[in-house]
Amino acid sequence: MIILQATQGPAVPAVATRIGEPNAVAMVFFFAFIAITIGITYWAARRTRTTEDFYAAARSITPGQNGFALAGDYMSAASFLGIAGLVSTTGFDGLIYSTGWLVGWPVVLFLIAEPLRNIGKYTFADVVAARLRQTPVRIAAALGTLATVTLYLIAQMVGAGGLIRLMFGLSYETAIVIVGAAMLAYVLFGGMIATTWVQIVKAGLLLGGAALLALMVLSKFGMNPVALFAAAADKYGAGVLAPGKLVAAPLDAISLGMALMFGTAGLPHILMRFYTVPDARAARTSVFYATGLIGVFYLMTFVLGFGAMVLVGPEAIKAVDKGGNMAAPLLAEVLGGTPFLGFIAAVAFATILAVVAGLTLSGAAALSHDLWVNVVRHGEADSREQLRVARFATIALGVVAVLLGILFKGQNVAYMVSLAFAIAASGNFPALVLSIFWRRCTTEGVVSSMVLGTLSTLVLIWLSPTIQVDILKHTGAWFPLKNPALVTIPLSFAVGVLVSLATRDEIAVERFAAVERRMHVGEA
Amino acid sequence: MSEHRFRSLAETRWRIAVSLTAVMVAIYFGFILLIAYNKPLMGRLLTRGLSVGVLLGALVIVLSWVLTWIYVRWANTHYDAGLDQLRRAEAPR
């Protein structure tokens, strides 16, 4: 999959580029971003008194704001740098990812967003546990959440380290510690209010930066994207507009597609955002805005990718970074010189910071709200205690994220993101669908679906060619697919249904009518 | 009958949610299957610089957004109106 291959060894630029040298403009923009977001955090900290403030921004975020924040949570550096890089080096094949990353959003809207807002409180486990037995459901959901969040966090951290080293010339470890510290400040003091506004600022910067870059590219081609594609085809052959070898194995493509489509609807940090708006209607509208913003962004990656291919050239891009991740920054440098390169570099850094903050908050919610408050304390914890535990969990997760980021240095980031999607799609999504829509499901059924969905995904990842052949250098792999979603999503649903049919859960059936009513009408 | 009204509203929403999800699945996996099994078609040029594949890729993105628009339009008019009626019918008790 994509991208952000943290390259080993120093990058040796074969082209005239200032990438990798300390860049004054990048520093100025970067510190401006840090200053603004710390200012927001200070403002948010004074408004963060209750758990509702900390986890759900007092449910006061408007649909438009949440649309931007969802887009900010979702559009990671992998999207911006990775897809632009893939398109610039492979052409059409890269576009397959541009489409794949968007198609999960309609599914979120149709099946999950409104029921989640009406039934739950802070985490997706609230929804699954609404009519099932609390303890087993919360533990299983926390397992799925933490597995997803950890893989996603590692990917972002490793990406951040590699990226910042390439762009600013800082050491990998320094970069990771800076990201960890800034993120901890946002989440710890400003909770969901600060995290939301960091996402909004970041989404605005990212969309603005990408739009500016795309317009500058198009201005060289009479504002006509087709003329740009034609220039690419003239220079590198019509093959760049046709599928290449990326989709050599159709089953791999379908499996990855399933992970992306259903994984989005199981990402804890995305789901948590629906609790920040006042009601289900606002949740619905916010997905509509988010889909539009993210869609426009991915359409712009067509222009950025082919723009970099024509104006920078695939060879020059690969010379700076083998994974192609520096295509967008190089394009910025060609079009706007060092200052614009600095701006785009700062935007990419801000992008990672914001995603990491959202992930940490959702992981902290699973640890404190699901495990501590509802399992250990059986729901009997006052607001002060809940906040204290949530903040402690945040610190713990922040430290773990920094350590894992350093430990996993050099791993393929994009692959780990796709695995996080696979776990979300197999561990979390089936449980949500079964518990919301199926009267007959039982605690045993849903818990086994979550546990088996998560574990089977982890096991099949271990047995996949990427781990066995590429990393462990074995000659073959027991399991043929790079992404296990094609097997694990149906498996998770099947286990949930079969175990439910084999067991009885009177309370779950009894409560269905009330929960179903709440899912539509909301709290009385 | 408020219960009857609720049932029909819940069933309508479920039908629409499942149909739109199925349409989304068909669009995206149709696109992927074409890439996997009909590469010549995807590479065919419609005009200089625009292949079938690039056009369909952009269309998948636009259609995803159109589908969310269709759902939001339905929900804002019919579903919300139905929910309001339900709430009003139950309020006096």
XYZ file of C-alpha atoms in Angstrom:
617
model
C 0.000 0.000 0.000
C 0.894 3.508 0.411
C 3.510 5.079 1.197
C 5.694 7.005 3.552
C 8.316 4.360 3.354
C 10.674 5.591 6.003
C 13.845 5.301 4.028
C 16.970 3.990 5.626
C 20.179 5.925 5.483
C 20.582 9.540 4.485
C 18.688 10.771 1.468
C 21.026 11.730 -1.336
C 19.380 14.424 -3.421
C 20.419 14.097 -7.033
C 18.528 17.232 -7.949
C 18.909 20.818 -6.905
C 16.646 20.896 -3.898
C 16.771 22.476 -0.479
C 14.830 19.537 1.011
C 16.609 18.200 4.065
C 18.234 21.533 4.879
C 16.959 23.694 7.709
C 14.397 25.937 6.080
C 13.685 29.294 7.744
C 10.225 29.632 6.222
C 9.265 26.122 7.287
C 10.432 26.899 10.825
C 8.442 30.148 10.915
C 5.256 28.475 9.666
C 5.778 25.508 11.922
C 6.273 27.628 15.046
C 3.320 29.792 14.052
C 1.201 26.649 13.876
C 2.473 25.463 17.263
C 1.875 28.916 18.786
C -1.682 29.120 17.439
C -2.595 25.589 18.506
C -1.084 26.031 21.984
C -3.099 29.251 22.236
C -6.225 27.288 21.298
C -5.303 24.674 23.889
C -4.972 27.333 26.596
C -8.406 28.681 25.673
C -9.867 25.161 25.525
C -8.299 24.109 28.825
C -10.348 26.704 30.679
C -13.484 25.237 29.140
C -12.596 21.631 29.914
C -14.108 20.832 33.300
C -16.283 17.744 32.880
C -15.890 14.426 31.091
C -18.411 15.692 28.541
C -16.045 18.598 27.758
C -12.999 16.350 27.679
C -14.369 13.575 25.458
C -17.102 15.326 23.495
C -16.313 19.081 23.467
C -19.530 19.681 25.440
C -21.409 18.516 22.292
C -21.181 22.098 21.077
C -19.375 21.645 17.735
C -21.414 22.748 14.701
C -21.883 20.406 11.714
C -19.657 22.598 9.533
C -16.891 22.634 12.140
C -17.202 18.887 12.640
C -17.067 18.347 8.867
C -13.691 20.095 8.806
C -12.544 18.272 11.946
C -13.525 14.867 10.499
C -11.618 15.722 7.344
C -8.683 16.816 9.519
C -8.779 13.572 11.489
C -8.894 11.498 8.324
C -6.532 13.175 5.860
C -3.182 12.010 7.145
C 0.249 12.732 5.741
C -0.093 9.400 3.932
C -2.899 10.877 1.868
C -1.174 14.107 1.026
C 2.425 13.038 0.525
C 1.915 9.365 -0.205
C -0.767 9.552 -2.867
C 0.840 12.524 -4.596
C 4.062 10.500 -4.595
C 2.421 7.346 -5.937
C 0.626 9.195 -8.728
C 3.781 11.074 -9.685
C 5.794 7.859 -9.962
C 3.173 5.353 -11.199
C 0.435 7.497 -12.741
C -3.013 5.882 -12.776
C -2.146 3.229 -10.171
C -1.808 5.959 -7.560
C -5.301 7.205 -8.363
C -6.727 3.865 -7.220
C -5.823 4.954 -3.703
C -7.306 8.424 -4.155
C -10.680 6.767 -4.762
C -10.320 3.993 -2.178
C -9.770 6.370 0.722
C -13.081 8.143 0.135
C -15.590 5.321 -0.385
C -15.848 4.444 3.303
C -17.492 7.753 4.140
C -20.910 7.110 2.565
C -20.986 3.819 4.512
C -20.273 5.725 7.744
C -23.198 8.013 6.950
C -25.741 5.372 5.914
C -25.122 2.826 8.658
C -23.263 4.280 11.622
C -23.185 8.050 12.223
C -26.725 8.762 13.432
C -27.339 5.579 15.452
C -23.963 6.127 17.120
C -24.795 9.708 18.105
C -28.209 8.731 19.472
C -27.271 5.579 21.364
C -23.765 6.279 22.652
C -22.025 8.762 24.868
C -18.228 8.881 24.336
C -16.959 5.733 22.590
C -18.291 3.233 20.071
C -18.341 0.631 22.847
C -21.235 2.607 24.402
C -23.318 1.631 21.379
C -22.313 -2.030 21.345
C -22.845 -2.305 25.108
C -26.215 -0.518 25.069
C -28.230 -3.734 25.405
C -25.505 -6.307 26.021
C -23.545 -7.194 29.167
C -21.150 -4.355 29.960
C -17.980 -6.072 31.143
C -17.199 -8.499 28.285
C -18.322 -6.042 25.607
C -16.251 -3.161 26.997
C -13.128 -5.312 27.299
C -13.485 -6.673 23.754
C -14.203 -3.221 22.315
C -11.222 -1.739 24.141
C -9.074 -4.494 22.613
C -10.260 -3.581 19.118
C -9.840 0.138 19.778
C -6.361 -0.162 21.211
C -5.195 -2.501 18.431
C -6.463 -0.071 15.780
C -5.196 3.050 17.523
C -1.760 1.576 18.297
C -1.076 0.477 14.715
C -2.327 3.790 13.386
C -0.254 5.717 15.946
C 2.920 3.804 15.091
C 2.332 4.548 11.417
C 1.878 8.273 12.042
C 4.857 8.486 14.407
C 7.209 6.633 12.083
C 5.947 8.760 9.208
C 6.494 11.926 11.214
C 10.035 10.969 12.140
C 11.054 10.144 8.581
C 9.292 13.140 7.130
C 10.690 15.690 9.512
C 14.179 14.332 9.098
C 13.840 14.691 5.346
C 12.313 18.142 5.480
C 13.942 19.927 8.375
C 17.107 17.912 8.851
C 16.198 17.124 12.486
C 17.066 13.711 13.854
C 14.365 11.025 13.729
C 14.141 10.710 17.522
C 13.980 14.492 18.090
C 11.136 14.734 15.601
C 9.154 11.997 17.336
C 9.627 13.538 20.759
C 8.473 16.951 19.446
C 5.342 15.394 17.928
C 4.656 13.462 21.137
C 5.087 16.512 23.365
C 2.892 18.841 21.288
C 0.183 16.217 20.955
C 0.230 15.535 24.709
C -0.195 19.244 25.407
C -3.270 19.469 23.167
C -5.030 16.378 24.468
C -4.030 16.559 28.116
C -5.086 20.155 28.727
C -7.539 20.902 25.975
C -9.232 17.513 25.524
C -11.686 17.213 22.667
C -12.225 20.983 22.381
C -8.555 21.651 21.620
C -8.246 18.509 19.494
C -11.247 19.551 17.400
C -9.873 23.029 16.739
C -6.406 21.674 15.960
C -8.125 19.440 13.373
C -10.051 22.372 11.919
C -6.932 24.557 11.596
C -5.017 21.667 10.089
C -7.794 20.757 7.624
C -7.961 24.396 6.504
C -4.182 24.563 6.066
C -4.003 21.246 4.233
C -6.899 21.992 1.889
C -5.661 25.552 1.323
C -2.083 24.429 0.690
C -3.148 21.641 -1.668
C -5.553 23.951 -3.520
C -2.878 26.630 -3.947
C -0.437 24.035 -5.240
C -3.035 22.556 -7.610
C -3.952 26.004 -8.966
C -0.302 26.833 -9.576
C 0.083 23.556 -11.487
C -3.077 24.104 -13.530
C -2.091 27.673 -14.403
C 0.741 26.144 -16.438
C -1.770 24.074 -18.426
C -4.456 26.599 -19.255
C -6.411 25.644 -16.105
C -7.290 22.359 -17.817
C -6.500 19.117 -15.946
C -6.887 17.067 -19.132
C -4.116 19.141 -20.762
C -1.947 18.254 -17.757
C -2.705 14.530 -18.130
C -1.949 14.818 -21.879
C 1.414 16.413 -21.093
C 2.182 13.514 -18.730
C 1.208 10.980 -21.412
C 3.323 12.786 -24.026
C 6.345 12.753 -21.758
C 6.085 9.288 -20.171
C 3.792 7.344 -22.529
C 0.028 6.703 -22.494
C 0.697 3.923 -19.962
C 0.655 6.452 -17.116
C -3.090 6.895 -17.696
C -3.795 3.141 -17.585
C -3.667 0.500 -14.824
C -0.165 -0.855 -14.329
C 1.260 -3.591 -12.179
C 0.027 -2.331 -8.827
C -3.166 -4.360 -9.211
C -1.459 -7.461 -10.543
C -3.344 -9.604 -8.027
C -7.088 -8.819 -8.135
C -7.824 -10.495 -4.783
C -5.277 -8.255 -3.083
C -6.969 -5.194 -4.552
C -10.417 -6.353 -3.454
C -9.193 -7.209 0.022
C -7.584 -3.801 0.453
C -10.733 -2.184 -0.936
C -12.863 -3.942 1.682
C -10.534 -2.826 4.472
C -10.726 0.796 3.320
C -14.480 0.799 2.732
C -15.580 -0.819 5.990
C -12.591 0.182 8.089
C -13.490 3.874 7.987
C -16.758 2.998 9.749
C -14.791 1.280 12.520
C -12.059 3.839 13.218
C -12.441 4.834 16.894
C -11.088 8.365 16.460
C -13.487 9.071 13.598
C -16.501 7.551 15.391
C -15.756 9.556 18.530
C -16.176 12.796 16.583
C -19.913 12.172 16.161
C -20.384 12.752 19.885
C -19.097 16.319 19.616
C -22.169 17.616 17.780
C -25.522 18.428 19.422
C -27.703 15.776 17.740
C -28.037 13.080 15.086
C -29.062 15.547 12.402
C -25.839 17.492 13.000
C -23.856 14.228 12.851
C -25.476 13.448 9.497
C -24.753 16.895 8.062
C -21.163 16.788 9.276
C -20.456 13.577 7.309
C -21.885 15.222 4.214
C -19.477 18.165 4.607
C -16.554 15.875 5.437
C -17.183 13.687 2.361
C -17.252 16.783 0.159
C -14.038 18.200 1.635
C -12.172 14.893 1.491
C -13.480 14.223 -2.035
C -12.236 17.586 -3.290
C -8.899 16.894 -1.619
C -8.521 13.516 -3.350
C -9.515 15.014 -6.689
C -6.735 17.563 -6.167
C -4.262 14.702 -5.650
C -4.865 13.833 -9.349
C -3.521 17.274 -10.271
C -0.720 17.301 -7.686
C 0.480 13.822 -8.682
C 0.510 14.363 -12.433
C 1.805 17.895 -11.871
C 4.800 16.517 -9.985
C 5.300 13.884 -12.681
C 5.465 16.494 -15.455
C 7.125 19.409 -13.663
C 9.535 17.546 -11.350
C 9.854 14.121 -12.980
C 9.606 10.614 -11.422
C 13.371 10.082 -11.429
C 14.093 13.311 -9.570
C 11.352 12.469 -7.036
C 12.692 8.966 -6.399
C 16.206 10.337 -6.071
C 15.137 12.329 -3.005
C 12.988 9.600 -1.444
C 12.508 6.105 -2.836
C 8.897 5.948 -1.697
C 8.105 9.106 -3.679
C 6.890 10.879 -0.552
C 8.600 14.151 -1.357
C 6.720 14.671 -4.634
C 4.389 17.374 -3.276
C 7.125 19.316 -1.430
C 9.389 19.103 -4.517
C 6.537 20.347 -6.675
C 6.050 23.256 -4.281
C 9.737 24.072 -4.514
C 9.690 24.059 -8.310
C 6.609 26.284 -8.420
C 7.160 28.661 -5.516
C 10.780 28.311 -4.443
C 12.070 27.678 -0.946
C 9.373 29.706 0.866
C 6.562 27.624 -0.644
C 8.493 24.439 0.102
C 8.713 25.608 3.700
C 4.989 26.255 3.849
C 4.090 22.823 2.457
C 6.579 21.128 4.801
C 4.990 22.869 7.784
C 1.516 21.835 6.581
C 2.631 18.203 6.368
C 3.975 18.354 9.923
C 0.775 19.948 11.225
C -1.166 17.194 9.482
C 0.607 14.447 11.389
C 0.355 16.263 14.725
C -3.406 16.644 14.432
C -4.040 13.026 13.462
C -1.893 11.819 16.354
C -3.861 13.980 18.806
C -7.196 12.542 17.628
C -5.899 8.977 17.873
C -4.527 9.462 21.372
C -7.785 10.931 22.638
C -9.797 7.975 21.345
C -7.327 5.511 22.851
C -7.494 7.345 26.176
C -11.295 7.182 26.068
C -11.164 3.402 25.598
C -8.769 2.985 28.533
C -10.534 5.324 30.946
C -14.220 5.379 29.932
C -14.559 1.767 28.765
C -12.041 -0.116 30.904
C -11.622 1.931 34.086
C -15.019 3.528 34.607
C -17.295 0.822 33.190
C -15.362 -2.379 33.888
C -13.276 -1.689 36.998
C -15.634 0.793 38.686
C -18.917 -0.525 37.215
C -19.929 2.956 36.130
C -19.532 4.384 39.649
C -16.867 7.065 39.221
C -17.369 10.777 39.699
C -16.392 13.328 37.089
C -13.124 14.268 38.838
C -11.939 10.691 38.976
C -12.930 10.063 35.355
C -10.992 13.100 34.176
C -7.962 12.140 36.236
C -7.929 8.641 34.783
C -8.477 9.965 31.267
C -5.492 12.301 31.610
C -3.348 9.561 33.075
C -4.313 7.308 30.142
C -3.413 10.114 27.742
C 0.072 10.443 29.207
C 0.562 6.685 29.133
C -0.521 6.482 25.491
C 1.660 9.445 24.553
C 4.734 7.830 26.092
C 3.917 4.482 24.460
C 3.425 6.197 21.082
C 6.837 7.893 21.292
C 8.558 4.655 22.338
C 6.848 2.595 19.630
C 7.650 5.273 17.077
C 11.329 4.958 17.928
C 11.168 1.142 18.111
C 9.470 0.761 14.726
C 11.810 3.135 12.911
C 12.135 2.168 9.271
C 8.900 0.169 9.022
C 6.571 0.643 6.076
C 4.101 3.173 7.358
C 1.484 2.835 4.699
C 1.203 -0.860 5.224
C 0.565 -0.326 8.930
C -2.203 2.174 8.189
C -3.879 -0.362 5.911
C -3.647 -2.924 8.716
C -5.237 -0.508 11.164
C -8.111 -0.235 8.681
C -8.291 -4.044 8.447
C -8.628 -4.381 12.232
C -11.211 -1.600 12.407
C -13.165 -3.256 9.596
C -13.031 -6.776 11.097
C -12.998 -6.125 14.843
C -15.178 -3.035 15.278
C -17.457 -2.608 12.267
C -19.285 -5.998 12.356
C -19.966 -5.635 16.098
C -21.445 -2.178 15.550
C -23.698 -3.338 12.722
C -24.837 -6.488 14.543
C -25.590 -4.726 17.818
C -27.385 -1.766 16.228
C -29.507 -3.576 13.678
C -29.951 -7.221 14.726
C -32.462 -7.937 17.501
C -31.336 -11.537 17.988
C -27.614 -10.871 18.598
C -26.230 -11.915 21.971
C -23.389 -10.747 24.199
C -21.483 -13.950 23.419
C -21.975 -13.503 19.673
C -20.868 -9.887 19.516
C -17.916 -10.393 21.852
C -16.649 -13.394 19.865
C -17.068 -11.391 16.665
C -14.935 -8.555 18.074
C -12.265 -10.776 19.621
C -11.990 -13.167 16.673
C -12.182 -10.340 14.147
C -9.271 -8.552 15.802
C -7.176 -11.643 16.552
C -7.680 -13.311 13.162
C -6.641 -10.054 11.485
C -3.473 -9.887 13.574
C -2.660 -13.563 12.940
C -3.259 -13.382 9.183
C -1.141 -10.231 8.998
C 1.645 -12.187 10.667
C 1.235 -15.006 8.117
C 1.004 -12.636 5.144
C 3.683 -12.321 2.446
C 4.564 -8.809 3.658
C 5.714 -10.079 7.068
C 6.897 -13.568 6.097
C 8.630 -12.804 2.791
C 9.457 -9.077 2.803
C 10.418 -8.690 6.463
C 11.372 -12.173 7.726
C 12.847 -13.159 4.327
C 11.137 -16.574 4.269
C 10.612 -18.086 0.841
C 6.843 -18.321 1.066
C 3.886 -17.254 3.160
C 1.124 -19.453 4.484
C -1.520 -16.841 3.750
C -1.513 -15.364 0.220
C -3.105 -11.910 0.744
C -1.259 -8.796 1.879
C -4.379 -7.433 3.538
C -6.589 -9.967 5.348
C -9.903 -8.038 5.214
C -11.390 -10.211 2.457
C -11.299 -13.152 4.865
C -11.604 -11.502 8.272
C -14.668 -9.273 7.668
C -16.904 -12.174 6.539
C -15.373 -14.354 9.280
C -16.171 -11.786 11.949
C -19.783 -11.438 10.751
C -20.193 -15.214 10.479
C -18.848 -15.826 13.980
C -21.094 -13.091 15.382
C -24.178 -14.575 13.746
C -23.451 -18.247 14.477
C -22.508 -17.747 18.125
C -25.555 -15.509 18.609
C -27.813 -18.200 17.167
C -26.242 -20.808 19.441
C -26.733 -18.738 22.604
C -29.555 -16.865 24.310
C -29.498 -13.331 25.645
C -32.964 -12.503 27.003
C -31.946 -9.038 28.177
C -30.544 -8.092 24.775
C -33.772 -9.054 23.031
C -35.884 -7.376 25.688
C -33.984 -4.092 25.418
C -33.935 -4.032 21.630
C -37.163 -2.068 21.222
C -36.039 0.677 23.613
C -32.579 0.964 22.062
C -34.046 0.930 18.552
C -36.349 3.780 19.497
C -33.461 5.742 20.966
C -31.415 5.153 17.814
C -34.040 6.978 15.764
C -35.681 9.419 18.147
C -32.702 10.135 20.418
C -32.781 10.602 24.173
C -36.248 11.365 25.496
C -50.904 4.476 15.924
C -47.523 5.773 17.002
C -45.966 2.278 17.157
C -47.050 1.513 13.618
C -45.668 4.829 12.390
C -42.373 4.173 14.143
C -42.055 0.705 12.587
C -42.631 1.960 9.091
C -40.171 4.839 9.588
C -37.499 2.519 11.003
C -37.997 0.059 8.156
C -37.824 2.785 5.508
C -34.580 4.106 6.945
C -33.091 0.614 7.044
C -34.121 -0.048 3.430
C -32.620 3.215 2.214
C -29.410 2.764 4.224
C -28.891 -0.760 2.900
C -29.738 0.148 -0.717
C -27.387 3.133 -0.763
C -24.629 1.053 0.849
C -25.152 -1.600 -1.838
C -24.917 1.045 -4.560
C -21.670 2.346 -3.048
C -20.235 -1.175 -2.843
C -21.259 -1.863 -6.458
C -19.678 1.373 -7.728
C -16.371 0.945 -5.955
C -15.892 -2.783 -6.466
C -17.090 -2.400 -10.070
C -14.250 0.070 -10.524
C -11.712 -2.248 -8.859
C -12.897 -5.287 -10.850
C -12.610 -3.344 -14.113
C -9.050 -2.423 -13.189
C -8.304 -6.038 -12.311
C -9.970 -7.768 -15.264
C -10.280 -5.211 -18.072
C -7.106 -3.184 -18.178
C -7.356 -2.412 -21.941
C -10.741 -0.716 -21.444
C -9.451 1.374 -18.529
C -6.454 2.454 -20.584
C -8.483 3.442 -23.669
C -8.240 7.173 -24.393
C -11.503 9.105 -24.719
C -9.640 12.168 -25.840
C -6.009 13.217 -25.712
C -5.035 13.043 -22.038
C -8.213 11.438 -20.681
C -8.441 7.660 -20.308
C -11.565 5.740 -19.274
C -9.805 4.786 -16.044
C -8.980 8.342 -14.965
C -12.521 9.490 -15.774
C -14.112 6.589 -13.862
C -11.772 7.201 -10.906
C -12.909 10.806 -10.688
C -16.509 9.648 -11.107
C -16.220 7.236 -8.154
C -15.222 10.191 -5.961
C -18.003 12.432 -7.276
C -20.622 9.664 -7.030
C -19.654 8.879 -3.411
C -20.420 12.461 -2.559
C -23.646 12.458 -4.605
C -24.814 9.378 -2.674
C -24.275 11.156 0.654
C -26.192 14.124 -0.781
C -29.111 11.866 -1.760
C -29.240 10.361 1.715
C -28.977 13.704 3.510
C -31.717 15.160 1.314
C -34.028 12.241 2.033
C -33.244 12.299 5.748
C -33.627 16.066 6.136
C -37.033 16.085 4.511
C -38.786 12.732 5.025
C -36.989 11.070 7.921
C -36.810 14.170 10.135
C -40.433 15.041 9.386
C -41.461 11.510 10.367
C -39.440 11.744 13.586
C -41.030 15.096 14.423
C -44.494 13.625 13.948
C -43.571 10.734 16.221
C -42.255 13.051 18.930
C -45.380 15.206 18.740
C -47.657 12.169 18.897
C -45.891 10.960 22.028
C -45.404 14.292 23.768
C -48.827 14.787 25.439
C -48.656 11.554 27.427
